[in-house]
Short mmCIF file of N, CA and C in Angstrom, two decimals:
data_model
loop_
_atom_site.label_atom_id
_atom_site.label_comp_id
_atom_site.label_asym_id
_atom_site.label_seq_id
_atom_site.Cartn_x
_atom_site.Cartn_y
_atom_site.Cartn_z
N MET A 223 29.36 -7.95 -33.67
CA MET A 223 29.08 -7.84 -32.36
C MET A 223 27.76 -7.02 -32.24
N PRO A 224 26.68 -7.61 -31.38
CA PRO A 224 25.41 -6.82 -31.33
C PRO A 224 25.51 -5.70 -30.62
N GLN A 225 24.76 -4.71 -30.99
CA GLN A 225 24.78 -3.37 -30.29
C GLN A 225 24.10 -3.53 -28.97
N MET A 226 24.68 -2.77 -27.92
CA MET A 226 24.08 -2.77 -26.55
C MET A 226 22.80 -1.80 -26.46
N THR A 227 21.83 -2.29 -25.76
CA THR A 227 20.61 -1.37 -25.64
C THR A 227 20.88 -0.51 -24.60
N MET A 228 20.14 0.57 -24.54
CA MET A 228 20.18 1.65 -23.47
C MET A 228 20.22 0.95 -22.11
N LEU A 229 19.39 0.05 -21.79
CA LEU A 229 19.39 -0.64 -20.45
C LEU A 229 20.67 -1.27 -20.20
N ASN A 230 21.39 -2.01 -21.34
CA ASN A 230 22.57 -2.65 -21.04
C ASN A 230 23.67 -1.64 -20.80
N LYS A 231 23.67 -0.51 -21.36
CA LYS A 231 24.66 0.46 -21.33
C LYS A 231 24.51 1.11 -19.80
N LEU A 232 23.30 1.31 -19.44
CA LEU A 232 23.13 1.74 -18.14
C LEU A 232 23.66 0.91 -16.94
N ALA A 233 23.37 -0.30 -17.13
CA ALA A 233 23.80 -1.41 -16.22
C ALA A 233 25.31 -1.41 -16.27
N GLU A 234 25.97 -1.23 -17.42
CA GLU A 234 27.48 -1.28 -17.43
C GLU A 234 27.89 -0.13 -16.70
N PHE A 235 27.28 1.16 -16.97
CA PHE A 235 27.85 2.24 -16.21
C PHE A 235 27.72 2.09 -14.73
N HIS A 236 26.56 1.68 -14.34
CA HIS A 236 26.47 1.34 -12.91
C HIS A 236 27.32 0.51 -12.25
N ARG A 237 27.58 -0.64 -12.99
CA ARG A 237 28.56 -1.74 -12.65
C ARG A 237 29.95 -1.06 -12.44
N LEU A 238 30.45 -0.39 -13.40
CA LEU A 238 31.69 0.15 -13.48
C LEU A 238 31.92 1.22 -12.54
N SER A 239 30.85 1.95 -12.12
CA SER A 239 31.05 3.01 -11.11
C SER A 239 30.59 2.58 -9.70
N ASP A 240 30.52 1.21 -9.53
CA ASP A 240 30.16 0.72 -8.31
C ASP A 240 28.98 1.05 -7.71
N GLN A 241 27.89 1.30 -8.55
CA GLN A 241 26.51 1.60 -8.14
C GLN A 241 25.69 0.63 -8.85
N ARG A 242 25.95 -0.65 -8.63
CA ARG A 242 25.23 -1.73 -9.15
C ARG A 242 23.76 -1.66 -9.23
N LEU A 243 23.27 -2.05 -10.33
CA LEU A 243 21.78 -2.16 -10.40
C LEU A 243 21.53 -3.74 -10.36
N ARG A 244 20.25 -4.11 -9.98
CA ARG A 244 19.95 -5.51 -10.07
C ARG A 244 20.01 -6.16 -11.43
N GLU A 245 20.47 -7.45 -11.53
CA GLU A 245 20.39 -8.15 -12.82
C GLU A 245 19.01 -8.72 -12.87
N ALA A 246 18.65 -8.80 -14.29
CA ALA A 246 17.22 -9.39 -14.45
C ALA A 246 17.09 -10.84 -13.73
N GLY A 247 15.94 -10.97 -13.08
CA GLY A 247 15.75 -12.13 -12.33
C GLY A 247 16.39 -12.32 -10.95
N ALA A 248 17.22 -11.20 -10.58
CA ALA A 248 17.94 -11.21 -9.34
C ALA A 248 17.02 -10.57 -8.24
N GLU A 249 17.49 -10.72 -7.11
CA GLU A 249 16.89 -10.03 -6.04
C GLU A 249 17.12 -8.45 -6.26
N VAL A 250 16.21 -7.61 -5.81
CA VAL A 250 16.29 -6.19 -5.95
C VAL A 250 17.52 -5.83 -4.96
N TYR A 251 18.49 -5.08 -5.41
CA TYR A 251 19.74 -4.72 -4.75
C TYR A 251 19.57 -4.04 -3.50
N GLU A 252 18.54 -3.42 -3.29
CA GLU A 252 18.14 -2.62 -2.13
C GLU A 252 16.83 -2.85 -1.84
N ASP A 253 16.23 -2.63 -0.66
CA ASP A 253 14.93 -2.81 -0.37
C ASP A 253 14.14 -1.60 -0.79
N ALA A 254 13.84 -1.58 -2.04
CA ALA A 254 13.30 -0.41 -2.74
C ALA A 254 11.93 0.05 -2.24
N TRP A 255 11.18 -0.62 -1.68
CA TRP A 255 9.82 -0.17 -1.07
C TRP A 255 9.96 0.28 0.25
N ASP A 256 10.67 -0.36 1.13
CA ASP A 256 10.68 -0.01 2.58
C ASP A 256 11.77 0.96 2.88
N ASP A 257 12.59 1.38 1.86
CA ASP A 257 13.65 2.31 2.16
C ASP A 257 13.67 3.44 1.17
N ARG A 258 12.59 4.04 0.80
CA ARG A 258 12.46 5.03 -0.16
C ARG A 258 13.14 6.25 0.29
N ASN A 259 13.37 6.45 1.46
CA ASN A 259 14.05 7.76 2.01
C ASN A 259 15.51 7.50 2.08
N ASN A 260 16.14 6.43 1.70
CA ASN A 260 17.47 6.29 1.93
C ASN A 260 18.34 7.15 0.98
N ARG A 261 19.63 7.24 1.29
CA ARG A 261 20.53 8.17 0.37
C ARG A 261 20.40 7.94 -1.04
N LYS A 262 20.40 6.84 -1.59
CA LYS A 262 20.31 6.50 -3.01
C LYS A 262 19.13 6.94 -3.68
N HIS A 263 17.92 6.66 -2.88
CA HIS A 263 16.61 7.16 -3.48
C HIS A 263 16.52 8.65 -3.47
N LYS A 264 17.07 9.31 -2.40
CA LYS A 264 17.12 10.77 -2.33
C LYS A 264 17.90 11.36 -3.54
N LEU A 265 18.92 10.72 -3.70
CA LEU A 265 19.92 11.18 -4.88
C LEU A 265 19.16 11.01 -6.23
N ARG A 266 18.53 9.93 -6.38
CA ARG A 266 17.86 9.55 -7.49
C ARG A 266 16.75 10.59 -7.90
N ARG A 267 15.99 10.92 -6.87
CA ARG A 267 14.96 11.84 -7.10
C ARG A 267 15.55 13.19 -7.48
N LYS A 268 16.55 13.51 -6.74
CA LYS A 268 17.17 14.86 -7.05
C LYS A 268 17.77 14.92 -8.35
N LEU A 269 18.38 13.95 -8.88
CA LEU A 269 18.95 13.92 -10.14
C LEU A 269 17.86 13.92 -11.30
N ILE A 270 16.78 13.21 -10.96
CA ILE A 270 15.61 13.26 -11.97
C ILE A 270 15.15 14.72 -12.09
N ARG A 271 14.85 15.42 -10.93
CA ARG A 271 14.37 16.70 -10.98
C ARG A 271 15.40 17.79 -11.72
N GLU A 272 16.69 17.62 -11.39
CA GLU A 272 17.71 18.47 -12.13
C GLU A 272 17.81 18.18 -13.67
N GLU A 273 17.80 16.92 -13.94
CA GLU A 273 17.78 16.64 -15.30
C GLU A 273 16.60 17.15 -16.22
N VAL A 274 15.48 16.91 -15.59
CA VAL A 274 14.18 17.37 -16.28
C VAL A 274 14.05 18.92 -16.31
N ASP A 275 14.55 19.65 -15.35
CA ASP A 275 14.66 20.98 -15.25
C ASP A 275 15.69 21.50 -16.43
N GLU A 276 16.76 20.72 -16.61
CA GLU A 276 17.74 21.12 -17.70
C GLU A 276 17.17 20.87 -19.08
N LEU A 277 16.34 19.90 -19.19
CA LEU A 277 15.71 19.53 -20.55
C LEU A 277 14.68 20.66 -20.84
N ILE A 278 13.89 21.01 -19.95
CA ILE A 278 12.97 22.15 -20.15
C ILE A 278 13.65 23.36 -20.48
N GLU A 279 14.70 23.66 -19.83
CA GLU A 279 15.46 25.00 -20.07
C GLU A 279 16.02 24.80 -21.64
N ALA A 280 16.56 23.77 -21.96
CA ALA A 280 17.09 23.59 -23.39
C ALA A 280 15.92 23.58 -24.24
N MET A 281 14.77 23.12 -24.08
CA MET A 281 13.51 23.26 -24.99
C MET A 281 13.19 24.70 -25.10
N CYS A 282 13.33 25.57 -23.97
CA CYS A 282 12.88 26.91 -24.07
C CYS A 282 13.76 27.69 -25.07
N PHE A 283 15.01 27.30 -25.02
CA PHE A 283 16.06 27.96 -26.00
C PHE A 283 16.02 27.32 -27.39
N GLU A 284 15.17 26.34 -27.68
CA GLU A 284 15.03 25.78 -28.99
C GLU A 284 16.45 25.36 -29.54
N ASP A 285 17.17 24.85 -28.65
CA ASP A 285 18.64 24.38 -29.13
C ASP A 285 18.46 22.91 -29.19
N ARG A 286 18.39 22.28 -30.44
CA ARG A 286 18.20 20.83 -30.76
C ARG A 286 19.35 20.03 -30.01
N GLU A 287 20.55 20.47 -30.27
CA GLU A 287 21.69 19.83 -29.66
C GLU A 287 21.62 19.69 -28.22
N ALA A 288 21.27 20.66 -27.60
CA ALA A 288 21.10 20.73 -26.08
C ALA A 288 19.93 19.78 -25.64
N VAL A 289 18.80 19.95 -26.34
CA VAL A 289 17.70 19.09 -26.00
C VAL A 289 18.01 17.80 -26.17
N ALA A 290 18.74 17.36 -27.26
CA ALA A 290 19.06 15.88 -27.29
C ALA A 290 19.99 15.44 -26.21
N LYS A 291 20.91 16.13 -25.74
CA LYS A 291 21.86 15.75 -24.70
C LYS A 291 21.02 15.87 -23.39
N GLU A 292 20.24 16.70 -23.19
CA GLU A 292 19.43 16.66 -21.88
C GLU A 292 18.39 15.63 -21.88
N LEU A 293 17.77 15.21 -23.05
CA LEU A 293 16.85 14.15 -23.16
C LEU A 293 17.53 12.76 -22.80
N ALA A 294 18.84 12.65 -23.31
CA ALA A 294 19.61 11.40 -22.94
C ALA A 294 19.90 11.40 -21.42
N ASP A 295 20.25 12.57 -20.74
CA ASP A 295 20.49 12.69 -19.52
C ASP A 295 19.18 12.27 -18.64
N VAL A 296 18.06 12.69 -19.05
CA VAL A 296 16.93 12.32 -18.40
C VAL A 296 16.75 10.83 -18.44
N LEU A 297 16.89 10.20 -19.59
CA LEU A 297 16.81 8.84 -19.65
C LEU A 297 17.79 8.04 -18.72
N TYR A 298 18.95 8.67 -18.67
CA TYR A 298 20.06 8.07 -17.82
C TYR A 298 19.77 8.01 -16.44
N VAL A 299 18.96 9.03 -15.96
CA VAL A 299 18.58 8.97 -14.52
C VAL A 299 17.22 8.27 -14.28
N VAL A 300 16.39 8.31 -15.34
CA VAL A 300 15.06 7.63 -15.14
C VAL A 300 14.99 6.21 -15.44
N LEU A 301 15.63 5.68 -16.34
CA LEU A 301 15.55 4.28 -16.63
C LEU A 301 15.97 3.37 -15.59
N PRO A 302 17.06 3.68 -14.76
CA PRO A 302 17.50 2.74 -13.84
C PRO A 302 16.40 2.58 -12.76
N VAL A 303 15.33 3.46 -12.59
CA VAL A 303 14.40 3.22 -11.53
C VAL A 303 13.71 1.88 -11.98
N ALA A 304 13.65 1.45 -13.13
CA ALA A 304 12.96 0.17 -13.61
C ALA A 304 13.92 -0.89 -13.02
N PHE A 305 15.23 -0.89 -12.98
CA PHE A 305 16.01 -1.81 -12.30
C PHE A 305 15.64 -1.78 -10.70
N ILE A 306 15.67 -0.64 -10.15
CA ILE A 306 15.64 -0.57 -8.64
C ILE A 306 14.20 -1.03 -8.30
N PHE A 307 13.25 -0.96 -8.95
CA PHE A 307 11.93 -1.39 -8.52
C PHE A 307 11.48 -2.84 -9.26
N ASP A 308 12.49 -3.37 -9.94
CA ASP A 308 12.27 -4.60 -10.75
C ASP A 308 10.89 -4.46 -11.64
N ILE A 309 11.06 -3.41 -12.54
CA ILE A 309 9.78 -3.07 -13.36
C ILE A 309 10.27 -3.58 -14.76
N PRO A 310 9.69 -4.42 -15.55
CA PRO A 310 9.94 -4.83 -16.79
C PRO A 310 9.49 -3.66 -17.84
N ILE A 311 10.33 -2.70 -17.82
CA ILE A 311 9.91 -1.33 -18.43
C ILE A 311 9.48 -1.52 -19.86
N GLN A 312 9.98 -2.30 -20.62
CA GLN A 312 9.81 -2.64 -22.15
C GLN A 312 8.30 -3.04 -22.11
N GLU A 313 7.99 -4.10 -21.40
CA GLU A 313 6.50 -4.60 -21.33
C GLU A 313 5.62 -3.44 -20.84
N VAL A 314 5.92 -2.70 -19.82
CA VAL A 314 5.19 -1.75 -19.35
C VAL A 314 4.87 -0.68 -20.54
N PHE A 315 5.85 -0.26 -21.05
CA PHE A 315 5.75 0.82 -22.15
C PHE A 315 4.99 0.25 -23.24
N ASN A 316 5.08 -1.02 -23.68
CA ASN A 316 4.25 -1.66 -24.78
C ASN A 316 2.87 -1.59 -24.37
N ARG A 317 2.43 -1.97 -23.14
CA ARG A 317 1.00 -1.93 -22.77
C ARG A 317 0.47 -0.60 -22.66
N VAL A 318 1.33 0.41 -22.15
CA VAL A 318 0.89 1.82 -22.03
C VAL A 318 0.57 2.31 -23.46
N HIS A 319 1.50 1.98 -24.31
CA HIS A 319 1.42 2.46 -25.81
C HIS A 319 0.15 1.86 -26.39
N ASP A 320 -0.07 0.66 -26.28
CA ASP A 320 -1.34 0.03 -26.80
C ASP A 320 -2.66 0.64 -26.27
N ASN A 321 -2.54 0.87 -25.03
CA ASN A 321 -3.61 1.57 -24.21
C ASN A 321 -3.93 2.94 -25.00
N ASN A 322 -2.82 3.66 -25.04
CA ASN A 322 -2.91 4.99 -25.61
C ASN A 322 -3.45 4.99 -27.08
N MET A 323 -2.92 3.99 -27.79
CA MET A 323 -3.47 4.00 -29.09
C MET A 323 -5.05 3.65 -29.15
N LEU A 324 -5.53 2.87 -28.12
CA LEU A 324 -6.97 2.65 -28.11
C LEU A 324 -7.65 3.88 -27.85
N LYS A 325 -7.05 4.65 -26.98
CA LYS A 325 -7.71 5.89 -26.44
C LYS A 325 -8.08 6.87 -27.68
N LEU A 326 -7.39 6.67 -28.66
CA LEU A 326 -7.59 7.59 -29.84
C LEU A 326 -8.88 7.33 -30.51
N ASN A 327 -9.47 6.10 -30.40
CA ASN A 327 -10.79 5.80 -30.95
C ASN A 327 -11.97 6.79 -30.42
N ASN A 328 -11.99 7.06 -29.10
CA ASN A 328 -13.07 8.01 -28.53
C ASN A 328 -12.53 9.13 -27.82
N ALA A 329 -11.36 9.68 -28.22
CA ALA A 329 -10.67 10.66 -27.59
C ALA A 329 -11.16 12.08 -27.81
N THR A 330 -11.20 12.99 -27.01
CA THR A 330 -11.48 14.39 -27.26
C THR A 330 -10.08 15.06 -26.99
N ILE A 331 -10.04 16.20 -27.61
CA ILE A 331 -8.73 17.04 -27.54
C ILE A 331 -9.14 18.32 -26.88
N ARG A 332 -8.32 18.50 -25.62
CA ARG A 332 -8.56 19.60 -24.88
C ARG A 332 -8.03 20.89 -25.61
N GLU A 333 -8.34 21.93 -25.10
CA GLU A 333 -8.01 23.31 -25.80
C GLU A 333 -6.43 23.41 -26.02
N ASP A 334 -5.74 22.85 -25.09
CA ASP A 334 -4.21 23.11 -25.12
C ASP A 334 -3.53 21.96 -26.11
N GLY A 335 -4.41 21.17 -26.46
CA GLY A 335 -4.02 20.17 -27.44
C GLY A 335 -3.82 18.65 -26.76
N LYS A 336 -3.93 18.59 -25.41
CA LYS A 336 -3.85 17.31 -24.81
C LYS A 336 -5.04 16.29 -25.29
N ILE A 337 -4.68 15.18 -25.49
CA ILE A 337 -5.58 14.16 -25.89
C ILE A 337 -6.21 13.51 -24.61
N LEU A 338 -7.55 13.51 -24.39
CA LEU A 338 -8.26 13.09 -23.20
C LEU A 338 -8.95 11.79 -23.67
N LYS A 339 -8.81 10.84 -22.80
CA LYS A 339 -9.51 9.53 -22.94
C LYS A 339 -10.93 9.64 -22.43
N ASP A 340 -11.67 8.72 -23.03
CA ASP A 340 -13.18 8.67 -22.81
C ASP A 340 -13.11 8.11 -21.32
N PRO A 341 -14.12 8.74 -20.52
CA PRO A 341 -14.12 8.21 -19.14
C PRO A 341 -14.44 6.76 -18.97
N ASN A 342 -14.77 6.06 -19.90
CA ASN A 342 -15.03 4.58 -19.81
C ASN A 342 -13.87 3.82 -20.48
N HIS A 343 -12.81 4.56 -20.68
CA HIS A 343 -11.57 3.90 -21.32
C HIS A 343 -11.00 2.97 -20.22
N PRO A 344 -10.59 1.70 -20.83
CA PRO A 344 -10.10 0.73 -19.75
C PRO A 344 -8.69 1.18 -19.39
N LYS A 345 -8.41 0.88 -18.06
CA LYS A 345 -7.06 1.12 -17.52
C LYS A 345 -6.02 0.18 -17.95
N VAL A 346 -4.96 0.58 -18.04
CA VAL A 346 -3.75 -0.32 -18.37
C VAL A 346 -3.62 -1.27 -17.44
N VAL A 347 -3.53 -2.63 -17.90
CA VAL A 347 -3.42 -3.73 -16.77
C VAL A 347 -1.90 -4.13 -16.70
N LEU A 348 -1.35 -4.03 -15.61
CA LEU A 348 -0.09 -4.10 -15.26
C LEU A 348 0.08 -5.26 -14.18
N GLY A 349 -0.91 -5.43 -13.33
CA GLY A 349 -0.82 -6.23 -12.18
C GLY A 349 -0.09 -7.54 -12.35
N ASP A 350 -0.37 -8.23 -13.45
CA ASP A 350 0.16 -9.53 -13.68
C ASP A 350 1.51 -9.54 -13.88
N LEU A 351 2.29 -8.29 -14.22
CA LEU A 351 3.58 -8.34 -14.23
C LEU A 351 4.38 -8.41 -12.81
N PHE A 352 3.57 -8.16 -11.82
CA PHE A 352 4.23 -8.08 -10.42
C PHE A 352 3.76 -9.20 -9.69
N GLU A 353 2.94 -10.08 -10.00
CA GLU A 353 2.62 -11.17 -9.25
C GLU A 353 3.64 -12.05 -8.97
N THR A 354 3.86 -12.49 -7.72
CA THR A 354 4.92 -13.41 -7.51
C THR A 354 4.32 -14.93 -7.07
#
């Protein structure tokens, strides 16, 4: 039996908890753009903030097990946003990754270690993923 992906497992959890996420190719289960202040979106934003704060706290204590758990919790609340807004997250990630790899060619490193792209570095192209 093939292993379930993270996205499949999240869809399973939401289906079984009666918090359905949209299926690939289906209509968005809620009007994601016009109703960003509805109860579900407010809860999603609150959960994301809480889980990121818990991850940061675990990182401060240098507790690998806690960091691993909190990182999974962040993914658990962030990845469903891709379903809600009908975002093909794997393809988006691939394109952002490819663009980040390109920026290494002419990047400078800021004092704190952040890699800065060249001002002429091309932007990631995602618009074609959302054309209807």
